[in-house]
């Protein structure tokens, strides 16, 4: 017996204090009524319809023809018996019409084969094409999701959307959909043929159908629920595997192999349990339906034979169309059509499993697709600019080395240009990643063009968070951030990020050559620009020592390089971007002090005339900054130059002298 046949309780009902059965049922009904309807499958259908309308119409027509021809095969058989076989057996037959009758049947079945093949070929194309479109849209949407989405979803779980969940839709589109159309048409055509044969026998069939429907509803509903759980458990298992692969070294260092295995077993068990229940229900449905069909078949044969014995079978419309119709031929024809009728019903009910699976997969996919995307109400754009003799800024189509903010003013219908200078101000900014848990408090700072601003402070003080806000990875709760006097909410995110050259705290490299990875910063960079950027970051020497130099392939996030080399490459990538504002978050933390000094010199060149935000734990890196901000628990507690802060003898002084003591 499948697990968990117990009644599901409505939300909020205490299992230890149950109301009576009637109230419980009423509550369940109410809950079901109020539950938002799941529209995943109609969304999938929309994809099919929008992408392949014409082909889909042809498929439907072909399926209808195939199904009708299939249903007509019983009529063909019945007529063959009444008009040729029975008279021949009785010795009264005239077989002269037989060859042309057989030729007609042959032609009919050939058409059936052709339409069947056509719809199958087309359906494969429609199915794969639709999945292709869905995957494309998913990926496009994923690129627009806010960073917070990735904070709250395991990457393996997201991967599972592209693999398991999309695959559940493949099954639905390529197999279930044609089968549903085919079975529905077959059922309709069979009912038509049954009416044509005998209304009395049809009554017996209707009783059988009721039994089939009740079984389908009960078992199909249960398997649907478990398929939903199965897809979610599958995502969790994938997420865990991905995390374990990523953290293999850490697992080994802490000897957590056994615990990891246990945790995996737990998740795998949950997957196994939901998948077993889903498949148990799914698997028992088919034999039950098949046997109800068989019982119906035998019942009809008995009832039909008794009726023939009493001469009580009515030969319905069949006798009107073919006066030679005999009762035996009607019974044989009826039994043939009932066979295909029950097969269609159980085929249809079997699809319920795939519908449930597709609904579960589709829901996860569309939940991701409907997650509110990164909001961007910005309308101020970054453009190439040129300044003429009287200081007026104009827009330019080509690269000029000068940039300006193009600011349209809707009300006046004018456009103004502001030179991109790199003036950044934060005014009384508060921020929380999770509502209610404020991380930054009342941050106010001014970074004048060309200034080097440094953030120091203990781990978790909020340094990276400030950078996250300047680049608008997250939006602020309260306060204002201005960039060259423009509220950054008005600046298009792509323009804003274009103007910022960032070396992030975590280095990420992509599969490709070293050259391609540096060019990532600026797709128009020439090979010479790339080499110059690498020299600036002091990466050129180590690159030249690699077997293929700049053409060395990097795989798996640059796993074939040392941590410091990866940082040098990400600095080179940012240098190649040549952006007016630089943000360096622990950019040199993994680089030895001698190399750091060399990088520093290169970077100093790069920093000339640019606004730079630097975060560094190694204070020697930031000593020459124009302003140093000391952060503690999300507040700026000290600010000033290195000398001023030392004089204050506060936290910075302690950090600095402490750092020296450590070295
Ligand atoms: N994505 C996030 N979701 C929720 N909280 C976060 C998130 N990222 C950071 N935090 C929290 O915000 C606080 C500040 O983190 P932040 O990364 O800004 O510190 P930091 O000063 O850069 O530290 P470090 O020197 O270690 O890089 C920490 O308490 C951290 O727990
Ligand atoms: Mg940080």
Coordinates of N, CA, C and O and ligand atoms in Angstrom, one line a residue, residues 147-148 151 433-434 437 439-440 457-466 468 474 505 585-586 615 617 631, ligand 1:
X147 N 20.5 40.1 -7.3 CA 21.5 39.3 -6.6 C 20.8 38.5 -5.4 O 21.2 37.4 -5.1
X148 N 19.8 39.1 -4.8 CA 19.2 38.5 -3.6 C 18.6 37.2 -4.0 O 18.5 36.3 -3.1
X151 N 21.2 34.7 -3.5 CA 21.5 34.6 -2.0 C 20.6 33.5 -1.4 O 21.0 32.9 -0.5
X433 N 19.9 43.8 4.4 CA 19.8 42.7 3.4 C 18.4 42.0 3.7 O 17.7 41.7 2.8
X434 N 18.2 41.8 5.0 CA 17.0 41.1 5.4 C 16.2 42.2 6.1 O 16.7 42.8 7.0
X437 N 16.8 43.9 9.7 CA 18.2 43.7 10.3 C 19.1 44.6 9.6 O 19.8 44.3 8.6
X439 N 22.1 46.7 8.5 CA 23.5 46.4 8.4 C 24.3 47.7 8.4 O 25.3 47.9 9.1
X440 N 23.8 48.7 7.5 CA 24.5 50.0 7.5 C 23.7 51.0 8.1 O 22.4 51.1 7.9
X457 N 38.2 48.2 8.4 CA 37.3 47.8 9.5 C 37.3 46.3 9.6 O 37.8 45.6 8.7
X458 N 36.8 45.8 10.7 CA 36.9 44.4 10.9 C 36.0 43.6 10.0 O 35.1 44.2 9.3
X459 N 36.2 42.4 9.9 CA 35.4 41.5 9.1 C 33.9 41.6 9.4 O 33.5 41.6 10.6
X460 N 33.1 41.8 8.4 CA 31.6 41.9 8.6 C 31.2 43.3 9.0 O 30.1 43.6 9.3
X461 N 32.1 44.3 8.9 CA 31.8 45.7 9.3 C 30.9 46.3 8.3 O 30.2 47.3 8.7
X462 N 30.8 45.9 7.1 CA 29.9 46.4 6.1 C 30.6 47.1 4.9 O 30.0 47.9 4.2
X463 N 31.9 46.8 4.7 CA 32.7 47.5 3.6 C 32.2 47.0 2.3 O 31.8 47.9 1.4
X464 N 32.1 45.7 2.0 CA 31.6 45.2 0.8 C 30.1 45.7 0.5 O 29.7 46.0 -0.6
X465 N 29.4 45.8 1.6 CA 28.0 46.2 1.5 C 27.9 47.6 0.9 O 27.0 47.9 0.0
X466 N 28.8 48.5 1.3 CA 28.8 49.9 0.7 C 29.0 49.8 -0.8 O 28.3 50.5 -1.6
X468 N 28.3 47.2 -2.7 CA 27.2 46.6 -3.3 C 26.1 47.7 -3.5 O 25.3 47.5 -4.4
X474 N 22.1 45.9 -4.7 CA 21.0 46.0 -3.8 C 20.5 47.4 -3.7 O 21.3 48.3 -3.9
X505 N 35.5 41.0 -4.3 CA 36.3 40.2 -3.3 C 36.4 38.8 -3.7 O 37.5 38.2 -3.5
X585 N 37.9 45.7 -4.1 CA 37.5 45.1 -2.8 C 38.5 43.9 -2.5 O 38.4 42.9 -3.1
X586 N 39.4 44.2 -1.6 CA 40.4 43.2 -1.3 C 41.1 42.6 -2.6 O 41.3 41.4 -2.7
X615 N 39.2 48.7 -0.6 CA 39.0 48.1 0.7 C 40.2 47.2 0.8 O 40.6 46.4 -0.1
X617 N 42.5 44.9 4.0 CA 42.8 44.6 5.4 C 44.3 45.0 5.6 O 44.7 45.4 6.7
X631 N 35.2 51.7 9.5 CA 33.8 51.2 9.7 C 33.8 50.2 10.9 O 34.7 49.4 11.1
Ligands
LIG1 N1 23.8 38.6 0.9 C1 23.7 38.9 2.2 N2 22.5 38.6 2.9 C2 22.4 38.9 4.2 N3 23.4 39.4 4.9 C3 24.5 39.7 4.4 C4 24.8 39.4 3.0 N4 26.0 39.8 2.7 C5 26.5 40.3 3.8 N5 25.7 40.2 4.8 C6 25.9 40.7 6.2 O1 26.2 42.0 6.2 C7 27.3 42.3 7.1 C8 28.4 43.1 6.4 O2 28.9 42.3 5.4 P1 30.1 42.8 4.4 O3 30.2 41.8 3.3 O4 29.7 44.1 3.9 O5 31.3 42.9 5.3 P2 32.8 43.3 5.0 O6 33.1 44.5 5.8 O7 33.0 43.4 3.6 O8 33.6 42.1 5.6 P3 34.9 41.4 5.0 O9 36.1 42.2 5.5 O10 34.9 40.1 5.7 O11 34.8 41.3 3.5 C9 27.7 41.0 7.7 O12 27.2 41.0 9.0 C10 27.0 40.0 6.9 O13 26.6 39.0 7.7

